[in-house]
CSV table of C-alpha atoms in Angstrom, one decimal:
chain,number,residue,atom,x,y,z
A,97,MET,CA,4.6,4.0,-36.3
A,98,HIS,CA,5.3,0.3,-35.9
A,99,THR,CA,2.2,-1.9,-35.5
A,100,PHE,CA,4.0,-4.4,-33.3
A,101,ALA,CA,5.6,-3.6,-30.0
A,102,ILE,CA,7.5,-6.9,-30.0
A,103,SER,CA,8.4,-9.0,-33.0
A,104,ALA,CA,10.3,-12.3,-32.6
A,105,SER,CA,11.2,-14.4,-35.6
A,106,GLY,CA,12.7,-17.9,-35.7
A,107,LEU,CA,14.1,-17.9,-32.2
A,108,ARG,CA,16.2,-21.0,-31.3
A,109,ALA,CA,17.9,-21.7,-28.0
A,110,SER,CA,19.5,-24.8,-26.6
A,111,PHE,CA,21.2,-25.8,-23.4
A,112,GLY,CA,23.5,-28.7,-24.2
A,113,ASP,CA,21.5,-31.3,-26.0
A,114,ARG,CA,18.2,-29.9,-24.9
A,115,THR,CA,16.3,-27.6,-27.3
A,116,VAL,CA,14.4,-25.0,-25.3
A,117,LEU,CA,13.1,-22.8,-28.1
A,118,ASP,CA,12.6,-24.3,-31.6
A,119,GLY,CA,12.0,-21.6,-34.2
A,120,LEU,CA,9.6,-19.5,-32.1
A,121,THR,CA,7.9,-16.6,-33.9
A,122,LEU,CA,5.6,-14.1,-32.3
A,123,GLU,CA,4.1,-10.6,-33.1
A,124,ILE,CA,2.6,-8.6,-30.3
A,125,PRO,CA,0.6,-5.5,-31.0
A,126,ARG,CA,1.1,-2.3,-29.0
A,127,GLY,CA,-1.0,-1.8,-26.0
A,128,THR,CA,-1.7,-5.6,-25.6
A,129,VAL,CA,-1.5,-7.8,-22.6
A,130,PHE,CA,0.1,-10.9,-24.1
A,131,ALA,CA,0.5,-14.2,-22.1
A,132,LEU,CA,3.0,-16.9,-22.9
A,133,LEU,CA,1.4,-20.1,-21.4
A,134,GLY,CA,3.4,-23.2,-20.8
A,135,ALA,CA,4.3,-25.9,-18.3
A,136,GLU,CA,7.2,-25.7,-16.0
A,137,GLY,CA,10.4,-26.1,-18.0
A,138,SER,CA,8.7,-25.3,-21.3
A,139,GLY,CA,11.1,-22.4,-22.1
A,140,LYS,CA,9.0,-19.4,-20.9
A,141,THR,CA,11.7,-17.9,-18.7
A,142,THR,CA,14.3,-18.4,-21.5
A,143,MET,CA,12.0,-16.4,-23.8
A,144,ILE,CA,11.8,-13.6,-21.2
A,145,ARG,CA,15.6,-13.6,-20.8
A,146,ILE,CA,16.0,-13.3,-24.6
A,147,LEU,CA,13.5,-10.5,-24.9
A,148,SER,CA,15.1,-8.6,-22.1
A,149,GLY,CA,18.6,-9.0,-23.5
A,150,LEU,CA,19.9,-11.1,-20.7
A,151,LEU,CA,20.4,-14.1,-23.0
A,152,ALA,CA,21.3,-14.3,-26.7
A,153,ALA,CA,19.3,-16.6,-28.9
A,154,ASP,CA,21.3,-19.2,-30.9
A,155,GLU,CA,19.3,-18.2,-34.0
A,156,GLY,CA,16.6,-15.7,-34.9
A,157,ARG,CA,15.9,-12.1,-34.1
A,158,VAL,CA,13.9,-9.9,-31.8
A,159,ARG,CA,12.7,-6.4,-32.6
A,160,PHE,CA,11.2,-3.8,-30.3
A,161,ALA,CA,9.6,-0.9,-32.1
A,162,GLY,CA,11.9,1.7,-30.4
A,163,GLU,CA,10.5,1.2,-26.9
A,164,ARG,CA,12.4,1.1,-23.7
A,165,VAL,CA,11.7,-2.2,-21.9
A,166,GLY,CA,11.0,-2.5,-18.2
A,167,ARG,CA,11.8,-5.7,-16.3
A,168,HIS,CA,12.4,-6.8,-12.8
A,169,SER,CA,15.5,-5.2,-11.2
A,170,PRO,CA,17.4,-6.8,-8.3
A,171,LEU,CA,16.0,-5.8,-4.9
A,172,ASP,CA,18.2,-4.7,-2.0
A,173,ASP,CA,16.8,-6.5,1.0
A,174,SER,CA,18.5,-4.1,3.4
A,175,ARG,CA,16.5,-1.1,2.0
A,176,THR,CA,12.8,-0.4,2.3
A,177,GLY,CA,10.4,-0.9,-0.5
A,178,ALA,CA,10.2,2.9,-1.0
A,179,GLU,CA,14.0,3.2,-1.0
A,180,ASN,CA,14.4,0.6,-3.7
A,181,LEU,CA,11.9,2.3,-6.0
A,182,LEU,CA,13.3,5.8,-5.2
A,183,LEU,CA,16.8,4.8,-6.2
A,184,LEU,CA,15.6,3.2,-9.4
A,185,ALA,CA,13.6,6.3,-10.2
A,186,LEU,CA,16.6,8.6,-9.6
A,187,ARG,CA,18.7,6.3,-11.9
A,188,HIS,CA,16.1,6.8,-14.6
A,189,GLY,CA,16.7,10.6,-14.5
A,190,LEU,CA,13.8,11.8,-12.3
A,191,ASP,CA,14.5,14.6,-9.9
A,192,GLN,CA,14.2,13.9,-6.2
A,193,GLU,CA,10.6,15.3,-5.8
A,194,ARG,CA,9.3,13.4,-8.9
A,195,ALA,CA,11.1,10.3,-7.9
A,196,VAL,CA,9.5,10.3,-4.5
A,197,ARG,CA,6.0,10.8,-6.0
A,198,HIS,CA,6.7,8.1,-8.6
A,199,ALA,CA,7.8,5.5,-6.0
A,200,ALA,CA,4.9,6.3,-3.7
A,201,GLY,CA,2.4,6.0,-6.6
A,202,LEU,CA,3.8,2.6,-7.7
A,203,LEU,CA,3.7,1.2,-4.1
A,204,ASP,CA,0.1,2.4,-3.8
A,205,ARG,CA,-0.8,0.9,-7.2
A,206,LEU,CA,0.5,-2.5,-6.2
A,207,GLY,CA,-1.1,-2.5,-2.7
A,208,LEU,CA,2.2,-2.0,-0.9
A,209,ALA,CA,1.7,1.5,0.5
A,210,GLU,CA,1.4,0.2,4.1
A,211,ALA,CA,4.7,-1.7,3.7
A,212,ALA,CA,6.6,1.2,2.1
A,213,GLU,CA,8.9,1.8,5.0
A,214,LEU,CA,9.6,-1.9,5.9
A,215,PRO,CA,12.9,-3.4,4.8
A,216,VAL,CA,12.4,-5.8,1.9
A,217,ALA,CA,13.9,-8.5,4.0
A,218,ALA,CA,10.6,-8.4,6.0
A,219,TYR,CA,8.4,-8.8,2.9
A,220,SER,CA,6.5,-12.0,2.3
A,221,GLY,CA,7.0,-13.9,-1.0
A,222,GLY,CA,3.9,-12.3,-2.5
A,223,MET,CA,4.9,-8.8,-1.4
A,224,ARG,CA,8.4,-9.3,-2.9
A,225,ARG,CA,6.8,-10.4,-6.2
A,226,ARG,CA,4.5,-7.3,-6.3
A,227,LEU,CA,7.5,-5.0,-5.5
A,228,GLY,CA,9.4,-6.7,-8.3
A,229,ILE,CA,6.5,-5.8,-10.7
A,230,ALA,CA,6.7,-2.2,-9.3
A,231,THR,CA,10.5,-2.1,-10.2
A,232,ALA,CA,9.6,-3.1,-13.8
A,233,LEU,CA,7.3,0.0,-14.0
A,234,VAL,CA,9.8,2.6,-12.8
A,235,GLY,CA,10.3,5.2,-15.5
A,236,ALA,CA,7.0,4.4,-17.3
A,237,PRO,CA,8.4,2.0,-19.9
A,238,GLU,CA,6.4,1.3,-23.1
A,239,VAL,CA,7.0,-2.5,-22.9
A,240,VAL,CA,6.9,-4.5,-19.6
A,241,LEU,CA,8.3,-8.1,-19.4
A,242,LEU,CA,7.0,-10.1,-16.4
A,243,ASP,CA,7.9,-13.7,-15.5
A,244,GLU,CA,4.8,-15.4,-13.8
A,245,PRO,CA,3.7,-12.1,-12.1
A,246,THR,CA,0.8,-13.8,-10.3
A,247,GLY,CA,2.7,-16.9,-9.1
A,248,GLY,CA,2.5,-17.4,-5.3
A,249,LEU,CA,0.1,-14.5,-4.8
A,250,ASP,CA,-3.1,-14.7,-2.7
A,251,PRO,CA,-6.4,-13.7,-4.3
A,252,ARG,CA,-6.1,-10.1,-3.1
A,253,GLY,CA,-2.6,-9.8,-4.6
A,254,ARG,CA,-3.6,-11.4,-7.9
A,255,ARG,CA,-6.5,-9.0,-8.1
A,256,ALA,CA,-4.2,-6.1,-7.6
A,257,VAL,CA,-1.8,-7.3,-10.2
A,258,ARG,CA,-4.5,-8.0,-12.8
A,259,ARG,CA,-6.0,-4.5,-12.2
A,260,VAL,CA,-2.5,-2.8,-12.7
A,261,LEU,CA,-1.8,-4.8,-15.9
A,262,ARG,CA,-5.2,-4.0,-17.4
A,263,ASP,CA,-4.7,-0.3,-16.5
A,264,LEU,CA,-1.3,-0.3,-18.2
A,265,ALA,CA,-2.7,-1.7,-21.4
A,266,ALA,CA,-5.4,1.0,-21.4
A,267,GLU,CA,-2.6,3.5,-21.2
A,268,GLY,CA,-1.0,2.0,-24.2
A,269,VAL,CA,1.7,0.0,-22.5
A,270,THR,CA,2.5,-3.4,-23.9
A,271,VAL,CA,2.8,-6.2,-21.3
A,272,PHE,CA,4.4,-9.5,-22.1
A,273,LEU,CA,4.0,-12.1,-19.3
A,274,THR,CA,4.5,-15.8,-18.7
A,275,THR,CA,2.2,-18.1,-16.7
A,276,ARG,CA,1.5,-21.7,-16.1
A,277,HIS,CA,-2.2,-21.1,-15.5
A,278,LEU,CA,-4.8,-20.6,-18.3
A,279,ARG,CA,-7.2,-19.2,-15.7
A,280,ASP,CA,-4.8,-16.3,-14.9
A,281,ALA,CA,-4.1,-15.8,-18.6
A,282,GLY,CA,-7.8,-15.6,-19.3
A,283,GLU,CA,-8.4,-13.0,-16.6
A,284,ILE,CA,-5.4,-10.8,-17.6
A,285,ALA,CA,-4.5,-11.3,-21.2
A,286,ASP,CA,-5.9,-10.1,-24.6
A,287,ARG,CA,-4.1,-12.9,-26.3
A,288,VAL,CA,-2.4,-16.1,-25.2
A,289,ALA,CA,0.2,-18.2,-27.0
A,290,VAL,CA,0.8,-21.8,-25.8
A,291,LEU,CA,4.4,-23.0,-25.6
A,292,SER,CA,5.1,-26.7,-25.7
A,293,GLN,CA,8.4,-28.5,-26.5
A,294,GLY,CA,9.9,-25.2,-27.6
A,295,ARG,CA,7.1,-24.4,-30.1
A,296,ILE,CA,4.0,-22.3,-30.2
A,297,VAL,CA,1.2,-24.9,-30.5
A,298,ALA,CA,-1.8,-22.6,-30.3
A,299,GLU,CA,-2.5,-18.9,-30.1
A,300,GLY,CA,-5.6,-16.8,-29.7
A,301,THR,CA,-7.9,-15.2,-27.2
A,302,PRO,CA,-8.5,-17.2,-24.0
A,303,GLU,CA,-12.0,-17.9,-25.4
A,304,GLU,CA,-10.7,-19.2,-28.7
A,305,LEU,CA,-8.2,-21.5,-26.9
A,306,GLY,CA,-11.0,-22.8,-24.7
A,307,ARG,CA,-12.9,-23.8,-27.8
A,308,LEU,CA,-10.0,-25.9,-29.1
A,309,THR,CA,-10.7,-28.5,-26.4
A,310,PRO,CA,-13.6,-31.0,-26.5
A,311,GLY,CA,-16.0,-30.8,-23.5
A,312,GLY,CA,-17.9,-27.6,-24.0
A,313,HIS,CA,-21.6,-28.0,-23.9
A,314,ALA,CA,-25.0,-26.3,-23.6
A,315,HIS,CA,-27.0,-27.3,-20.6
A,316,LEU,CA,-30.8,-27.1,-21.3
A,317,ARG,CA,-33.6,-27.5,-18.7
A,318,PHE,CA,-37.2,-28.5,-19.5
A,319,ALA,CA,-40.4,-28.5,-17.6
A,320,ASP,CA,-41.1,-32.2,-17.7
A,321,ALA,CA,-40.0,-35.6,-18.9
A,322,GLU,CA,-42.0,-35.5,-22.1
A,323,GLU,CA,-40.4,-32.2,-23.3
A,324,LEU,CA,-37.0,-33.6,-22.3
A,325,GLU,CA,-37.5,-36.8,-24.3
A,326,TRP,CA,-38.7,-34.8,-27.4
A,327,ALA,CA,-35.7,-32.5,-27.1
A,328,ALA,CA,-33.2,-35.4,-26.8
A,329,ARG,CA,-34.6,-36.9,-30.1
A,330,ALA,CA,-34.5,-33.5,-31.8
A,331,LEU,CA,-31.2,-32.2,-30.6
A,332,GLY,CA,-29.2,-35.2,-29.6
A,333,GLY,CA,-27.2,-34.8,-26.4
A,334,VAL,CA,-27.3,-36.7,-23.1
A,335,PRO,CA,-30.2,-36.4,-20.6
A,336,GLY,CA,-29.1,-35.7,-17.1
A,337,ASP,CA,-29.3,-38.4,-14.5
A,338,ASP,CA,-31.2,-36.1,-12.0
A,339,GLU,CA,-34.8,-35.2,-11.7
A,340,ALA,CA,-34.4,-31.7,-13.1
A,341,PHE,CA,-35.2,-32.7,-16.7
A,342,THR,CA,-31.9,-31.5,-18.1
A,343,LEU,CA,-30.1,-32.2,-21.4
A,344,ARG,CA,-26.4,-31.8,-22.2
A,345,VAL,CA,-25.7,-30.8,-25.8
A,346,PRO,CA,-22.2,-30.5,-27.2
A,347,ASN,CA,-21.4,-26.9,-28.0
A,348,ASP,CA,-18.2,-25.0,-28.3
A,349,GLY,CA,-19.7,-21.7,-26.9
A,350,SER,CA,-19.0,-19.7,-30.1
A,351,VAL,CA,-21.6,-17.2,-31.3
A,352,GLY,CA,-22.2,-19.2,-34.4
A,353,SER,CA,-22.8,-22.5,-32.7
A,354,LEU,CA,-25.1,-21.0,-30.1
A,355,ARG,CA,-27.0,-19.3,-32.9
A,356,ALA,CA,-27.4,-22.6,-34.7
A,357,LEU,CA,-28.5,-24.3,-31.5
A,358,LEU,CA,-31.2,-21.7,-30.8
A,359,ALA,CA,-32.4,-22.0,-34.4
A,360,ARG,CA,-32.8,-25.8,-34.0
A,361,ILE,CA,-34.7,-25.2,-30.7
A,362,ASP,CA,-37.0,-22.7,-32.4
A,363,HIS,CA,-37.5,-24.9,-35.5
A,364,GLN,CA,-38.5,-27.9,-33.3
A,365,LEU,CA,-40.9,-25.6,-31.2
A,366,LEU,CA,-39.1,-26.7,-28.0
A,367,ALA,CA,-40.1,-25.1,-24.7
A,368,VAL,CA,-36.8,-24.5,-22.9
A,369,ASP,CA,-37.0,-23.4,-19.3
A,370,GLY,CA,-33.3,-22.6,-19.0
A,371,LEU,CA,-30.1,-22.6,-21.0
A,372,SER,CA,-26.5,-22.2,-19.9
A,373,VAL,CA,-23.2,-22.7,-21.7
A,374,HIS,CA,-20.2,-24.4,-20.1
A,375,ALA,CA,-16.7,-24.2,-21.4
A,376,PRO,CA,-14.1,-26.9,-20.6
A,377,ASP,CA,-12.3,-26.5,-17.3
A,378,PRO,CA,-9.1,-24.3,-17.8
A,379,ASP,CA,-7.0,-27.1,-16.4
A,380,ASP,CA,-8.3,-29.5,-19.0
A,381,VAL,CA,-7.6,-27.0,-21.7
A,382,PHE,CA,-4.1,-26.5,-20.5
A,383,LEU,CA,-3.4,-30.2,-20.4
A,384,ALA,CA,-4.9,-30.8,-23.8
A,385,LEU,CA,-2.8,-28.1,-25.4
A,386,THR,CA,0.5,-28.8,-23.7
A,387,THR,CA,0.6,-32.6,-23.5
A,388,PRO,CA,2.6,-34.1,-26.3
A,389,GLY,CA,0.4,-36.1,-28.6
């Protein structure tokens, strides 16, 4: 049994004089939802095309541990959503009865059951994107590749897609997706790799990536000005400019740093009325990780 569902090593790809992927290496465990995060034009779609076999890398290799890969299939706008999925299921070797059930189940799973008999030409952009995800799931593949699956979806659609992807991971399916939004990656993925200028510049859980960016802090509230003044001397930080007797203390939100802060509070016998931890805004994290330094 292979540990990794997807293993990419030393991938390089160029278009003319422009290097899109510059020695990219990734290892993705089975049953993981893995997000490749990057700005527009960073090479995310090129990576998807290489993984799916639609494009050959200039250098490097990709290994799948024996799994069949599911990816978006072209949609026939003249057919209904149900017909598109039914035909794909039949091509995957399912008999008519099982194919009908499989197609209906996927439409229901992606919140498209009520639109099953509508021609795809009548679908909105978000509906087409969800139907495209359904096509990637036909035949129950063990690895699914999705290019920005939540792009252009309304909150209800994003929620439906997130639920489906988490369910797939729970069933042992490996999901590789691309996104431009750390917030989406944080709500969907187990791990995130950040792609910038053709290279992976950071990788980890969404929480770990958030801690790489300055700006995290603990927000402490005290009963009166005297307690606030004493805490500011003992802990450092910046008192709030309101009348709520608050203190902002730099903190990356990790268990270790919170434990250390609580120990300092206890050692100084400070009476804290309230404590909350604030991570940097996802947009700030994204910009910090993807802006060339």
